[in-house]
mmCIF file of C-alpha atoms in Angstrom:
data_model
loop_
_atom_site.group_PDB
_atom_site.id
_atom_site.type_symbol
_atom_site.label_atom_id
_atom_site.label_comp_id
_atom_site.label_asym_id
_atom_site.label_seq_id
_atom_site.Cartn_x
_atom_site.Cartn_y
_atom_site.Cartn_z
ATOM 1 C CA MET D 1 -5.891 -88.923 -157.986
ATOM 2 C CA LEU D 2 -3.588 -88.090 -160.898
ATOM 3 C CA PRO D 3 -0.677 -85.722 -160.271
ATOM 4 C CA LEU D 4 -1.406 -82.311 -161.773
ATOM 5 C CA ALA D 5 1.199 -80.453 -163.820
ATOM 6 C CA VAL D 6 0.513 -76.726 -164.158
ATOM 7 C CA ASP D 7 1.759 -74.381 -166.862
ATOM 8 C CA LEU D 8 2.975 -70.956 -165.724
ATOM 9 C CA ASP D 9 2.484 -68.346 -168.476
ATOM 10 C CA GLY D 10 -1.164 -67.640 -169.230
ATOM 11 C CA THR D 11 -2.345 -70.422 -166.922
ATOM 12 C CA LEU D 12 -1.063 -69.800 -163.397
ATOM 13 C CA ILE D 13 -0.317 -66.160 -164.149
ATOM 14 C CA ARG D 14 -1.712 -63.617 -166.550
ATOM 15 C CA GLY D 15 0.912 -62.787 -169.124
ATOM 16 C CA ASP D 16 4.196 -64.245 -170.328
ATOM 17 C CA LEU D 17 7.429 -63.849 -168.353
ATOM 18 C CA PHE D 18 9.716 -64.416 -171.359
ATOM 19 C CA ALA D 19 7.901 -61.811 -173.469
ATOM 20 C CA ARG D 20 7.975 -59.376 -170.561
ATOM 21 C CA ALA D 21 11.719 -59.891 -170.034
ATOM 22 C CA MET D 22 12.471 -59.526 -173.768
ATOM 23 C CA ALA D 23 10.505 -56.268 -173.937
ATOM 24 C CA ARG D 24 12.242 -54.914 -170.860
ATOM 25 C CA PHE D 25 15.685 -55.861 -172.205
ATOM 26 C CA CYS D 26 15.119 -54.468 -175.698
ATOM 27 C CA THR D 27 13.677 -51.160 -174.483
ATOM 28 C CA ALA D 28 16.626 -50.602 -172.137
ATOM 29 C CA SER D 29 18.953 -50.045 -175.108
ATOM 30 C CA PRO D 30 18.534 -50.325 -178.876
ATOM 31 C CA TRP D 31 21.674 -52.501 -179.028
ATOM 32 C CA ASN D 32 20.086 -55.062 -176.742
ATOM 33 C CA ALA D 33 17.916 -56.316 -179.594
ATOM 34 C CA LEU D 34 21.084 -57.504 -181.346
ATOM 35 C CA ILE D 35 22.322 -59.144 -178.156
ATOM 36 C CA LEU D 36 18.975 -60.891 -177.757
ATOM 37 C CA LEU D 37 19.163 -62.161 -181.342
ATOM 38 C CA ALA D 38 22.640 -63.552 -180.630
ATOM 39 C CA TRP D 39 21.323 -65.324 -177.524
ATOM 40 C CA LEU D 40 18.400 -66.740 -179.498
ATOM 41 C CA THR D 41 20.805 -68.253 -182.041
ATOM 42 C CA ARG D 42 21.948 -70.462 -179.131
ATOM 43 C CA GLY D 43 18.324 -71.433 -178.471
ATOM 44 C CA ARG D 44 15.297 -70.078 -176.624
ATOM 45 C CA ALA D 45 16.334 -71.854 -173.424
ATOM 46 C CA HIS D 46 19.662 -70.002 -173.505
ATOM 47 C CA ALA D 47 17.965 -66.642 -174.056
ATOM 48 C CA LYS D 48 15.493 -67.356 -171.235
ATOM 49 C CA ALA D 49 18.340 -68.165 -168.842
ATOM 50 C CA LYS D 50 20.193 -64.957 -169.743
ATOM 51 C CA LEU D 51 17.083 -62.809 -169.302
ATOM 52 C CA ALA D 52 16.114 -64.548 -166.041
ATOM 53 C CA ALA D 53 19.579 -63.777 -164.666
ATOM 54 C CA LEU D 54 19.244 -60.111 -165.646
ATOM 55 C CA TYR D 55 15.650 -59.724 -164.471
ATOM 56 C CA PRO D 56 14.882 -62.007 -161.521
ATOM 57 C CA VAL D 57 11.178 -62.702 -161.157
ATOM 58 C CA ASP D 58 9.405 -60.787 -158.404
ATOM 59 C CA ALA D 59 6.781 -63.469 -157.810
ATOM 60 C CA ALA D 60 4.799 -61.337 -155.368
ATOM 61 C CA SER D 61 4.152 -58.707 -158.058
ATOM 62 C CA LEU D 62 2.737 -61.090 -160.675
ATOM 63 C CA SER D 63 -0.944 -61.184 -161.575
ATOM 64 C CA TYR D 64 -2.166 -64.691 -160.698
ATOM 65 C CA ASN D 65 -5.352 -66.333 -161.918
ATOM 66 C CA ALA D 66 -6.948 -66.219 -158.462
ATOM 67 C CA LEU D 67 -9.830 -68.649 -159.003
ATOM 68 C CA PHE D 68 -7.460 -71.192 -160.511
ATOM 69 C CA VAL D 69 -4.962 -70.775 -157.646
ATOM 70 C CA ALA D 70 -7.790 -71.271 -155.129
ATOM 71 C CA TRP D 71 -8.761 -74.493 -156.926
ATOM 72 C CA LEU D 72 -5.122 -75.635 -156.841
ATOM 73 C CA ARG D 73 -5.086 -75.056 -153.079
ATOM 74 C CA GLU D 74 -8.226 -77.214 -152.766
ATOM 75 C CA GLN D 75 -6.588 -79.933 -154.843
ATOM 76 C CA LYS D 76 -3.453 -79.805 -152.690
ATOM 77 C CA ALA D 77 -5.555 -80.015 -149.505
ATOM 78 C CA MET D 78 -7.122 -83.213 -150.883
ATOM 79 C CA GLY D 79 -3.623 -84.685 -151.210
ATOM 80 C CA ARG D 80 -3.005 -84.150 -154.912
ATOM 81 C CA THR D 81 0.589 -83.857 -156.107
ATOM 82 C CA ILE D 82 0.997 -80.561 -157.955
ATOM 83 C CA VAL D 83 3.941 -79.741 -160.210
ATOM 84 C CA LEU D 84 4.852 -76.462 -161.880
ATOM 85 C CA ALA D 85 5.843 -77.324 -165.472
ATOM 86 C CA THR D 86 6.939 -74.331 -167.520
ATOM 87 C CA ALA D 87 8.979 -73.311 -170.507
ATOM 88 C CA PHE D 88 10.245 -70.326 -168.538
ATOM 89 C CA ASP D 89 13.676 -70.537 -166.925
ATOM 90 C CA ARG D 90 14.067 -72.584 -163.734
ATOM 91 C CA ALA D 91 15.160 -69.602 -161.593
ATOM 92 C CA GLY D 92 11.947 -67.702 -162.288
ATOM 93 C CA ALA D 93 9.822 -70.832 -161.980
ATOM 94 C CA GLU D 94 11.307 -71.640 -158.578
ATOM 95 C CA ALA D 95 10.636 -68.082 -157.378
ATOM 96 C CA VAL D 96 6.972 -68.477 -158.345
ATOM 97 C CA ALA D 97 6.743 -71.942 -156.784
ATOM 98 C CA GLU D 98 8.222 -70.672 -153.524
ATOM 99 C CA HIS D 99 5.831 -67.714 -153.464
ATOM 100 C CA ILE D 100 2.725 -69.828 -154.112
ATOM 101 C CA GLY D 101 3.870 -72.535 -151.703
ATOM 102 C CA LEU D 102 1.933 -75.518 -153.040
ATOM 103 C CA PHE D 103 4.113 -77.147 -155.689
ATOM 104 C CA ASP D 104 5.772 -80.474 -154.963
ATOM 105 C CA GLN D 105 8.200 -80.166 -157.857
ATOM 106 C CA VAL D 106 9.317 -77.724 -160.549
ATOM 107 C CA LEU D 107 10.082 -78.713 -164.132
ATOM 108 C CA ALA D 108 11.396 -75.824 -166.227
ATOM 109 C CA SER D 109 13.734 -74.763 -169.003
ATOM 110 C CA ASN D 110 17.346 -74.958 -167.899
ATOM 111 C CA GLY D 111 19.462 -72.970 -170.331
ATOM 112 C CA LEU D 112 19.874 -75.971 -172.641
ATOM 113 C CA ILE D 113 16.397 -77.469 -172.965
ATOM 114 C CA ASN D 114 13.357 -75.312 -173.693
ATOM 115 C CA LEU D 115 10.628 -77.194 -171.822
ATOM 116 C CA LYS D 116 7.746 -76.363 -174.154
ATOM 117 C CA SER D 117 5.246 -78.455 -176.078
ATOM 118 C CA HIS D 118 6.785 -81.839 -177.044
ATOM 119 C CA ALA D 119 9.767 -81.442 -174.689
ATOM 120 C CA LYS D 120 7.399 -80.738 -171.787
ATOM 121 C CA ALA D 121 5.221 -83.702 -172.784
ATOM 122 C CA ALA D 122 8.238 -86.018 -172.781
ATOM 123 C CA ALA D 123 9.517 -84.715 -169.433
ATOM 124 C CA LEU D 124 6.116 -85.134 -167.768
ATOM 125 C CA ALA D 125 5.582 -88.600 -169.244
ATOM 126 C CA ALA D 126 8.985 -89.639 -167.876
ATOM 127 C CA ALA D 127 8.318 -88.084 -164.471
ATOM 128 C CA PHE D 128 4.831 -89.628 -164.189
ATOM 129 C CA PRO D 129 4.800 -92.945 -166.072
ATOM 130 C CA ASP D 130 1.465 -93.900 -164.468
ATOM 131 C CA GLY D 131 -0.149 -90.752 -165.858
ATOM 132 C CA PHE D 132 -0.822 -87.142 -164.995
ATOM 133 C CA ALA D 133 -3.253 -84.315 -165.628
ATOM 134 C CA TYR D 134 -2.039 -81.113 -167.222
ATOM 135 C CA ALA D 135 -3.343 -77.545 -166.863
ATOM 136 C CA GLY D 136 -2.570 -75.299 -169.812
ATOM 137 C CA ASN D 137 -3.964 -72.533 -171.974
ATOM 138 C CA GLU D 138 -2.444 -72.450 -175.454
ATOM 139 C CA ARG D 139 -1.960 -74.442 -178.665
ATOM 140 C CA ALA D 140 1.534 -75.529 -177.575
ATOM 141 C CA ASP D 141 -0.170 -77.398 -174.722
ATOM 142 C CA LEU D 142 -1.948 -79.724 -177.160
ATOM 143 C CA ALA D 143 1.213 -81.858 -177.324
ATOM 144 C CA VAL D 144 1.154 -82.233 -173.548
ATOM 145 C CA TRP D 145 -2.566 -83.001 -173.383
ATOM 146 C CA ARG D 146 -2.022 -85.771 -175.967
ATOM 147 C CA VAL D 147 0.164 -87.702 -173.489
ATOM 148 C CA ALA D 148 -1.758 -86.677 -170.346
ATOM 149 C CA LYS D 149 -4.623 -88.717 -168.945
ATOM 150 C CA ALA D 150 -6.632 -85.560 -168.230
ATOM 151 C CA ALA D 151 -6.677 -81.915 -169.280
ATOM 152 C CA VAL D 152 -7.442 -78.800 -167.277
ATOM 153 C CA VAL D 153 -8.015 -75.847 -169.596
ATOM 154 C CA VAL D 154 -7.391 -72.412 -168.117
ATOM 155 C CA ASN D 155 -7.962 -69.026 -169.720
ATOM 156 C CA ALA D 156 -7.955 -70.431 -173.266
ATOM 157 C CA THR D 157 -9.714 -69.248 -176.391
ATOM 158 C CA ASP D 158 -13.155 -70.677 -177.070
ATOM 159 C CA ALA D 159 -11.715 -72.548 -180.058
ATOM 160 C CA LEU D 160 -9.049 -74.228 -177.920
ATOM 161 C CA VAL D 161 -11.610 -75.160 -175.256
ATOM 162 C CA ARG D 162 -13.791 -76.790 -177.951
ATOM 163 C CA ARG D 163 -10.788 -78.620 -179.383
ATOM 164 C CA ALA D 164 -9.703 -79.856 -175.958
ATOM 165 C CA ARG D 165 -13.219 -81.072 -175.123
ATOM 166 C CA ALA D 166 -13.456 -82.894 -178.460
ATOM 167 C CA SER D 167 -10.026 -84.528 -178.212
ATOM 168 C CA PHE D 168 -9.136 -85.080 -174.553
ATOM 169 C CA ASN D 169 -10.518 -86.131 -171.187
ATOM 170 C CA VAL D 170 -11.174 -82.641 -169.801
ATOM 171 C CA GLU D 171 -11.255 -82.593 -166.009
ATOM 172 C CA ARG D 172 -12.083 -78.914 -165.616
ATOM 173 C CA VAL D 173 -12.324 -75.696 -167.641
ATOM 174 C CA PHE D 174 -11.649 -72.236 -166.242
ATOM 175 C CA GLU D 175 -13.131 -69.872 -168.815
ATOM 176 C CA ARG D 176 -11.502 -66.596 -169.796
ATOM 177 C CA GLY D 177 -12.498 -63.868 -167.387
ATOM 178 C CA GLU D 178 -13.444 -66.491 -164.792
ATOM 179 C CA THR D 179 -9.928 -67.010 -163.473
#
């Protein structure tokens, strides 16, 4: 059974932790928007690390895609290796992984590298040279599915589901509203 790498934002959880943290930071003070822009000039990974330090993730309060999480638990019970692979900062990703309690490994942005799209694809290909499956939900995940041996599509638009089915070996689809 192929190891399964799972995206966080929009796949494991409903919503986007980076967007939520940016909104929270910018609404706290009008000057924070300028600070955020300065952080972003050093890269998204840097900004994510700064925001994660200011607003630690309360993993218990997140809205998880329950049907998908139940399926992950079934996969884990069958002996499948499951990895959380996210562009969000490592601190927040580890909080989620600890809360869920089924991930064997966490790959995440680290303040220097923004683990999204092609960077995530390269990291997963290096970590699993014999192949892996990847669960994602957005266009940025196409780069990862291109190097994966199988795709799991979760909570994606109908257009992305069609594209994934036409281009990749789709192991499973969790339709919007089903998760």
